[in-house]
Coordinates of C-alpha atoms in Angstrom, one line a residue:
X1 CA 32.9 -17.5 15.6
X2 CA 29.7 -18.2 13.8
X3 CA 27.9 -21.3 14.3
X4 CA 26.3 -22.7 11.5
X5 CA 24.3 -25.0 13.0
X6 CA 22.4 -21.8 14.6
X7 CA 21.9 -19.9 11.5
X8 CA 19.0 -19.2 9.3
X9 CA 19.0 -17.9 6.1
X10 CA 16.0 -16.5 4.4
X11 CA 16.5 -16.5 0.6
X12 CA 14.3 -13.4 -0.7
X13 CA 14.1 -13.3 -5.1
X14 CA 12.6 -9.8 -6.8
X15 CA 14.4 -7.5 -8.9
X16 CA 14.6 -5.3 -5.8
X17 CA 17.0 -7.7 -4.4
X18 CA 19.8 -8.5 -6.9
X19 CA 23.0 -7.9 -5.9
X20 CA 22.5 -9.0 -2.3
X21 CA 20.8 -5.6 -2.2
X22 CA 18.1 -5.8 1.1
X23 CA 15.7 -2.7 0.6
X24 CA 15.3 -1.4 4.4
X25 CA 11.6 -1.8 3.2
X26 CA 12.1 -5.6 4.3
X27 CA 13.8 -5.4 7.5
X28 CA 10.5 -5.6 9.7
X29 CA 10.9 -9.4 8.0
X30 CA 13.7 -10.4 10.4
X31 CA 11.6 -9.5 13.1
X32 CA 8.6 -10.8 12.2
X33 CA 10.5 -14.6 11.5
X34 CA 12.3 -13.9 15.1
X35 CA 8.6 -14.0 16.9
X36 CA 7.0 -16.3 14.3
X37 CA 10.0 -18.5 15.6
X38 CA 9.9 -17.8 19.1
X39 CA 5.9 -18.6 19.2
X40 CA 6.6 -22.3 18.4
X41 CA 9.9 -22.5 20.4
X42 CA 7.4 -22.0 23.5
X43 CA 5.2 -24.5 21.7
X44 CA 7.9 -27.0 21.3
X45 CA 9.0 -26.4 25.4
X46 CA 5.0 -26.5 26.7
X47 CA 4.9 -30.4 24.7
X48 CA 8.2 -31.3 26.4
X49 CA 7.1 -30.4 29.8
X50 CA 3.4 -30.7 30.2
X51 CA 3.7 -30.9 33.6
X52 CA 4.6 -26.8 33.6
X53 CA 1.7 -24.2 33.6
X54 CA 4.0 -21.4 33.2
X55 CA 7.4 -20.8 30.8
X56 CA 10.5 -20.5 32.7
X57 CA 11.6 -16.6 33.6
X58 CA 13.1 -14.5 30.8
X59 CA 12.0 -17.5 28.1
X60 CA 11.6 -15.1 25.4
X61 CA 15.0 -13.4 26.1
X62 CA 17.1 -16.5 25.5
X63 CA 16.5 -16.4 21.3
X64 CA 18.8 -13.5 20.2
X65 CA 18.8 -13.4 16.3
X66 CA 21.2 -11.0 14.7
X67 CA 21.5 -10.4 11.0
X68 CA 25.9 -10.7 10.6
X69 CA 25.7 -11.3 6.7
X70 CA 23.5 -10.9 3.2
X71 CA 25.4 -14.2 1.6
X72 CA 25.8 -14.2 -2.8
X73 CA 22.4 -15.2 -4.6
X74 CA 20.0 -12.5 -5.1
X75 CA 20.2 -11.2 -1.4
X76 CA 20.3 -14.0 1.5
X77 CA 20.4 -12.7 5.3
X78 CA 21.6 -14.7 7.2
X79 CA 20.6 -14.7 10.9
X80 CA 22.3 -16.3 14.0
X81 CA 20.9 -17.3 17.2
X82 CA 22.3 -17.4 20.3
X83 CA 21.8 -18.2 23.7
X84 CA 21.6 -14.5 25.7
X85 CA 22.6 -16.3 29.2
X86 CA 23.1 -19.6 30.5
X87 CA 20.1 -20.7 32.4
X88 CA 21.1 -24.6 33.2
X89 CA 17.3 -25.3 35.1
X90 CA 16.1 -23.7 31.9
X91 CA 15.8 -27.5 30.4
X92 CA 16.4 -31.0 31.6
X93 CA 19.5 -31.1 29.0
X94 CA 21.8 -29.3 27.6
X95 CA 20.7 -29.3 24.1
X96 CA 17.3 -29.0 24.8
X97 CA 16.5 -25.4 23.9
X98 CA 18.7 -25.9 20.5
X99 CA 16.1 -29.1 19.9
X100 CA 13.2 -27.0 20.5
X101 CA 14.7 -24.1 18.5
X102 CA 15.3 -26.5 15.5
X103 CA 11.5 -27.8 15.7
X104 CA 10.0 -24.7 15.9
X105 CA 11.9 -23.8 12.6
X106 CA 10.2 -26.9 10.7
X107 CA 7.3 -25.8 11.9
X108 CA 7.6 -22.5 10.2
X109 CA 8.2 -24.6 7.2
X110 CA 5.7 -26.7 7.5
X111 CA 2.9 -23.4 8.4
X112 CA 4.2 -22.4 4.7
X113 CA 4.0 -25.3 2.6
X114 CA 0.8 -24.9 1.0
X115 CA 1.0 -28.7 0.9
X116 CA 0.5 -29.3 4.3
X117 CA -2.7 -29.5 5.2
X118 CA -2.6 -30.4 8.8
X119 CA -1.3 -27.3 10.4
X120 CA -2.5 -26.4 14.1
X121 CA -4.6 -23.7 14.4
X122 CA -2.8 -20.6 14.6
X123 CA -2.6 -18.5 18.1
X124 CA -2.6 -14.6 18.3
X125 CA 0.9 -14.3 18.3
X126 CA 1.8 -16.1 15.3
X127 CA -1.1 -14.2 13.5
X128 CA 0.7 -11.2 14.5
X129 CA 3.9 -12.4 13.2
X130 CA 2.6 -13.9 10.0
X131 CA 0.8 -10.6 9.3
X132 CA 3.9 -8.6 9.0
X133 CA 6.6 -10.9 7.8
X134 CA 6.8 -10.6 3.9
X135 CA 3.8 -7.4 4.3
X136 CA 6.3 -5.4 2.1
X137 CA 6.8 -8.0 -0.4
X138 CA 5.4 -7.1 -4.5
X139 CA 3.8 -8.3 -7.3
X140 CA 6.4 -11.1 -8.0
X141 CA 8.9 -11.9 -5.3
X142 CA 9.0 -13.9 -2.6
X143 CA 11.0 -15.2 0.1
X144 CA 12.2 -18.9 0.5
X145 CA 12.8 -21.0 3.3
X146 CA 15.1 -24.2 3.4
X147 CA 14.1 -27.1 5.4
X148 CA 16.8 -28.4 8.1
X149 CA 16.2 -32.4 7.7
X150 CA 17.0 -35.1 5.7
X151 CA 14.6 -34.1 3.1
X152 CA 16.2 -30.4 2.1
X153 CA 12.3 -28.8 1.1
X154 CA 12.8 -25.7 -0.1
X155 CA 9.0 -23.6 0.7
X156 CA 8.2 -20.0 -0.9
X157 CA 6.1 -17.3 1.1
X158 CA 4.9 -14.5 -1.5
X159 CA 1.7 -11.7 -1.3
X160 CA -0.6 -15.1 -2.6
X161 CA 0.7 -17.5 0.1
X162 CA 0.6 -14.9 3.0
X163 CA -3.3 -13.9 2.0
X164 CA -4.2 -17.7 2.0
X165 CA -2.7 -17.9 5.2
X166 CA -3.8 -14.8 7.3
X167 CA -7.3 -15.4 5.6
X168 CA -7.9 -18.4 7.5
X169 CA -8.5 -16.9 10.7
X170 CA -8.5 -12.7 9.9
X171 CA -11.4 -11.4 7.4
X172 CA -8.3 -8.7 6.8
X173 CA -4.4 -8.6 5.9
X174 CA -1.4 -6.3 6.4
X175 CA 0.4 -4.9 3.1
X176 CA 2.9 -1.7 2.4
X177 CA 1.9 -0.1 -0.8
X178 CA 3.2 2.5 -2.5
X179 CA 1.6 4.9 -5.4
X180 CA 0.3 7.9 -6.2
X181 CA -3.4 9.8 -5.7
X182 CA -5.1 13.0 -6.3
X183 CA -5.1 15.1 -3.1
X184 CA -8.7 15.7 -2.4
X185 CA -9.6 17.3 0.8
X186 CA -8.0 17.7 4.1
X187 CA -9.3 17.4 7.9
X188 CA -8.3 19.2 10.5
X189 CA -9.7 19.2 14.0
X190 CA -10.4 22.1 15.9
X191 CA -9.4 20.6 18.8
X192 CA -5.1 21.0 18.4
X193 CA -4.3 17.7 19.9
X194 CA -7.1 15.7 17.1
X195 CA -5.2 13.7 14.8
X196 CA -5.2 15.8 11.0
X197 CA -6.0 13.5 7.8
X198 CA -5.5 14.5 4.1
X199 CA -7.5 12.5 1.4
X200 CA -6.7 10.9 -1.4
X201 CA -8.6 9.4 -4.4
X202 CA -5.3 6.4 -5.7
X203 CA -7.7 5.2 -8.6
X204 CA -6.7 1.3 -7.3
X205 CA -7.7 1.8 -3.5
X206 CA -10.7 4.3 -4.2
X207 CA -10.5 6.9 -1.9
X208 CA -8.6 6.6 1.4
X209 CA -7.5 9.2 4.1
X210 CA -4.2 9.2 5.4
X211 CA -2.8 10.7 8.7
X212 CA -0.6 13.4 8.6
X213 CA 1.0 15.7 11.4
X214 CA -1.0 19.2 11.9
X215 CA 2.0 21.5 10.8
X216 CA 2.6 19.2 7.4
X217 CA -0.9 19.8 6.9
X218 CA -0.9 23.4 6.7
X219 CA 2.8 23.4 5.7
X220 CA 2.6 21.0 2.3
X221 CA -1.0 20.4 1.5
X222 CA -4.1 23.1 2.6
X223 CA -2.8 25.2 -0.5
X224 CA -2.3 22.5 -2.9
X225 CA -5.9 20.3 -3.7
X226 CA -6.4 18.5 -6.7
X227 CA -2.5 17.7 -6.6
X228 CA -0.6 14.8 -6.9
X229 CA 0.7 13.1 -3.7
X230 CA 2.8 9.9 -3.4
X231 CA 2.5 7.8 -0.6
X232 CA 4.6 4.5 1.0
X233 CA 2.1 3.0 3.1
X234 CA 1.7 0.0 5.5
X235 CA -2.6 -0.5 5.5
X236 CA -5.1 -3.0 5.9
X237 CA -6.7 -4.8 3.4
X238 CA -9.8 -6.9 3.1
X239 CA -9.5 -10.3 1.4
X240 CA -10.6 -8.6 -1.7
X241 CA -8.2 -6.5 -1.7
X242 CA -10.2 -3.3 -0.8
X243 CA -8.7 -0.9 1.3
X244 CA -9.6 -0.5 5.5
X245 CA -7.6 1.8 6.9
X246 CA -3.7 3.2 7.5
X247 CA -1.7 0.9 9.4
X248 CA 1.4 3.2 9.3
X249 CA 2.8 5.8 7.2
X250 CA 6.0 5.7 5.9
X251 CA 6.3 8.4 3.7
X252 CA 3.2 10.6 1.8
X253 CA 4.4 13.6 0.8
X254 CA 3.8 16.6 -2.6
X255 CA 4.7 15.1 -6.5
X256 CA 6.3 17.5 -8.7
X257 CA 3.3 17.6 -11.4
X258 CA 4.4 18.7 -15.1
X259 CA 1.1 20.2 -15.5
X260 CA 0.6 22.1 -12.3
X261 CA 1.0 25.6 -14.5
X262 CA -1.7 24.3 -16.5
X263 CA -4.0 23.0 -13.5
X264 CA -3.3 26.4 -12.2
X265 CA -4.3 28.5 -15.1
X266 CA -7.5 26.8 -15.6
X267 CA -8.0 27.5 -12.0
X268 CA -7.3 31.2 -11.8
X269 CA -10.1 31.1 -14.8
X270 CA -12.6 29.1 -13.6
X271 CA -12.2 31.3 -10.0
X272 CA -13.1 34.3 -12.8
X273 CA -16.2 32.8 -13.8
X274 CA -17.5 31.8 -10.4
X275 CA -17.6 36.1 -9.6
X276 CA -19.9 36.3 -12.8
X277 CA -23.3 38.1 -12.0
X278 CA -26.5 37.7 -13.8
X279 CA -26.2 39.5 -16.9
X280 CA -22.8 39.4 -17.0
X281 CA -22.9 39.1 -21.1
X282 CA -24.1 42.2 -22.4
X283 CA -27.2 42.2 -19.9
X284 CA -27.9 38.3 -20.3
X285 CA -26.1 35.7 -19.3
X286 CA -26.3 33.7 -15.9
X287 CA -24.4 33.5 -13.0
X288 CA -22.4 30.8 -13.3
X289 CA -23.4 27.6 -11.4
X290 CA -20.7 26.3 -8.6
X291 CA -21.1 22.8 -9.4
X292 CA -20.4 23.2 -13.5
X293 CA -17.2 25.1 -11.8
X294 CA -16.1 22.3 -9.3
X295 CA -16.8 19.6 -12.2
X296 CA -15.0 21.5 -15.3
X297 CA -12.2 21.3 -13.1
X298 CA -12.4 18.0 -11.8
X299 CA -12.0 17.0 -15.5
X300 CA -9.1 19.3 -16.2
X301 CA -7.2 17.7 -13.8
X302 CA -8.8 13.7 -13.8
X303 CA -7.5 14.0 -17.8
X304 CA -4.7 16.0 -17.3
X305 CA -1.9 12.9 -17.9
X306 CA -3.4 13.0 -21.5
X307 CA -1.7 16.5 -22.1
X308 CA -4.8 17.7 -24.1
X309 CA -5.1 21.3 -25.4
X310 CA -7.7 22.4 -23.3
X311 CA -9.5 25.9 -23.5
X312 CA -12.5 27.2 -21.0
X313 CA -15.1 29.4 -21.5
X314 CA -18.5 30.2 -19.7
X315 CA -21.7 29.7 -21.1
X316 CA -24.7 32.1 -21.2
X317 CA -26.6 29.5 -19.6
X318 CA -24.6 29.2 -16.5
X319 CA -22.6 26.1 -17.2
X320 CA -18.5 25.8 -18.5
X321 CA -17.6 24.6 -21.8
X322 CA -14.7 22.9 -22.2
X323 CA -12.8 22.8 -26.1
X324 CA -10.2 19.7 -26.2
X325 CA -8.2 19.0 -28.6
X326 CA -6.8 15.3 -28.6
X327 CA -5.1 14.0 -31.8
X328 CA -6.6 14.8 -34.7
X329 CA -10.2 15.3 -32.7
X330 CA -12.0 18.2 -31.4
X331 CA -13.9 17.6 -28.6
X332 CA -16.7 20.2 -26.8
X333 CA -17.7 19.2 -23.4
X334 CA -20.7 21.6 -21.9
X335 CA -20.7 21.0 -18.0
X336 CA -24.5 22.5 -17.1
X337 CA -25.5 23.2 -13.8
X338 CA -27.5 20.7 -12.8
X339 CA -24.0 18.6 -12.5
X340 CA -24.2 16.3 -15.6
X341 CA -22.8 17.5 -19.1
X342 CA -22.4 16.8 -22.9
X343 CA -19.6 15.8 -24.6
X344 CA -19.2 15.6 -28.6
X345 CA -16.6 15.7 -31.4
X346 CA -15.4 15.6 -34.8
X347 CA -12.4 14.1 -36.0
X348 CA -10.6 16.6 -38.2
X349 CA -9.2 14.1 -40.1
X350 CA -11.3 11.9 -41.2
X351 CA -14.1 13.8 -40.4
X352 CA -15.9 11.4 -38.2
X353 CA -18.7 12.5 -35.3
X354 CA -19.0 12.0 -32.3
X355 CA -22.6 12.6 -31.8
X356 CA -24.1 14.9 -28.7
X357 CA -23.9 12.6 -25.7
X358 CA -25.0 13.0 -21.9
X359 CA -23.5 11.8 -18.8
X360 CA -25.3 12.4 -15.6
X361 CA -21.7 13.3 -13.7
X362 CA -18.2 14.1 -14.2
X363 CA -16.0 10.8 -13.5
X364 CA -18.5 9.3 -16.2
X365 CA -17.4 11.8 -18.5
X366 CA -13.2 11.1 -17.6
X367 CA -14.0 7.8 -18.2
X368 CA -15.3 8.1 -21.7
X369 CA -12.7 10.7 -22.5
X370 CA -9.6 8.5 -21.5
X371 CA -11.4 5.7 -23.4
X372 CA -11.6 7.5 -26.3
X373 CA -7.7 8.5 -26.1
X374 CA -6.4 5.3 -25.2
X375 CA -8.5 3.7 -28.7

């Protein structure tokens, strides 16, 4: 029979959770609240007997929660405590530990209130805790708490309140993101038992590398640079929000990519041009530089989304050019060897210019071509 008195409910709001739906995403949460919990329960026992250096034996064993329901109202679990044995020298009376328990919860409520301005400093353990309860939480949603006394205060923990929080005493946060990024290189040690690491530029995190098992390496991404990968990730963050490192991985794996055959092709070209020889046009022509290649490509595939007509051709100098077709404009973008390139245009229609411009690299000529498309 469930005790109601023992049970806690955490109230979480978010699209994700209508229909007292509980993504497994969240679940670290109930584990997170059980040690958050715990931490002041031994707090709570040290200010009732300061005479005692040291917790009684098998303390943290006696505060079993166990999820039994997901109650009506966006999704609820509900969590029950019990006792796991029957210590009676654990405390001077019998309903000492369920006092404690109960003070430690306010606690909680009080750490969240962004009100209160007089909570303790925070020990390791509750960092810890803190730090992954509500980590998988997004833009949005939140979870709220209930207070237990006469006064009812209902408190809300959401991606802002945990930041303010953690940022107090870490210079870094926990978070699970998910997305997608451009597969950009791959590591792999010599040595067999080093740990392997794809890379991937996400546009929002910059560039981050993300570990992956040896045979997944070879199996799904050597072959497949410049691909799209998605990724469900636990990382660290700086209060900024710029990325540290990989925490965890929970899933990273190959996105389908409607314009792989595309991506492809140009490829397959481009490796063409790179066996050109001097005098490869009727006895003139230079070789083809790597780096107009390697940056003709790069735009192919950092524009790709834009589903341009795109046609390739070398140049007798040794650079790529690059004929786009967007809308109603034609663009010509000449990638030179040097590494920089020139982009310019006419509007068919209307018969607007865009007059010769330079840009001393590649991502500054994405930039200006998504610009141009998204105006």
């Amino acid at each position: 029979m469930i005790d109601e008195k023992r049970v806690f409910s955490l109230h979480y709001f978010g699209a994700r959770f209508a229909d007292n739906r509980l993504p497994v995403e969240v679940l670290p949460d109930l584990q997170a609240f059980r040690e958050l919990l715990l931490s002041y329960t031994k707090d709570e026992w040290r200010r009732r007997h300061p005479d005692r250096k040291k917790l009684p034996k098998n303390f943290s064993s006696e505060l079993e929660l166990a999820l039994f329901d997901i109650a009506d109202g966006s999704a609820i679990p509900r969590l029950e405590w019990r006792r796991a044995s029957t210590q009676p020298a654990l405390f001077l009376v019998e309903d000492e530990f369920d006092e404690a328990v109960e003070a430690a919860y306010q606690s909680v409520i009080d750490l969240i209130d962004p009100s209160n301005t007089l909570t303790a400093k925070l020990d390791a353990s509750k960092i810890s805790a803190l730090n992954r309860l509500g980590a998988a939480l997004h833009e949005g949603e939140r979870i709220d708490f209930a207070s237990r006394n006469q006064f009812g205060k209902v408190v809300s923990l959401d991606a802002k309140r945990r930041k303010e929080l953690i940022g107090e005493y870490k210079q870094t946060y926990s978070s699970r993101i998910e997305g997608s990024g451009e597969l950009i290189g791959t590591t792999s040690p010599s040595d067999t038992s080093g740990q392997c690491y794809i890379e991937l530029d996400t546009g929002k995190f910059g560039k981050i590398s993300v570990p992956v098992d040896r045979l997944q390496l070879y199996e799904d991404f050597a072959d497949f640079l410049n691909s799209e990968v998605r990724f469900d990730l636990l990382v660290e963050l700086d209060l900024n929000d710029n990325f540290k490192g990989v925490l965890d991985v929970f899933e990273v794996a190959l996105q389908d990519d409607p314009h792989a055959d595309a991506i492809a092709e140009a490829r397959e070209r481009l490796d063409e041009f790179s066996r050109f020889e001097d005098g490869w046009h009727d006895g003139t022509g230079k070789a083809i530089e790597r780096r107009a290649i390697n940056a003709a490509l790069d735009f192919i595939v950092g524009t790709r989304s834009l589903s341009a007509d795109i046609r390739v051709f070398p140049i007798e100098s040794g650079g790529i050019l690059i004929d786009a077709t967007l809308g109603t404009w034609e663009y010509s973008i000449e990638f030179l060897g040097s590494g920089g390139a020139e982009m310019y245009g006419v509007d068919t229609a209307s018969e607007s210019e865009m007059l010769p411009c330079y840009f001393e690299n590649v991502d500054n000529v994405i930039a200006d071509f998504v610009r141009r498309a998204e105006a």
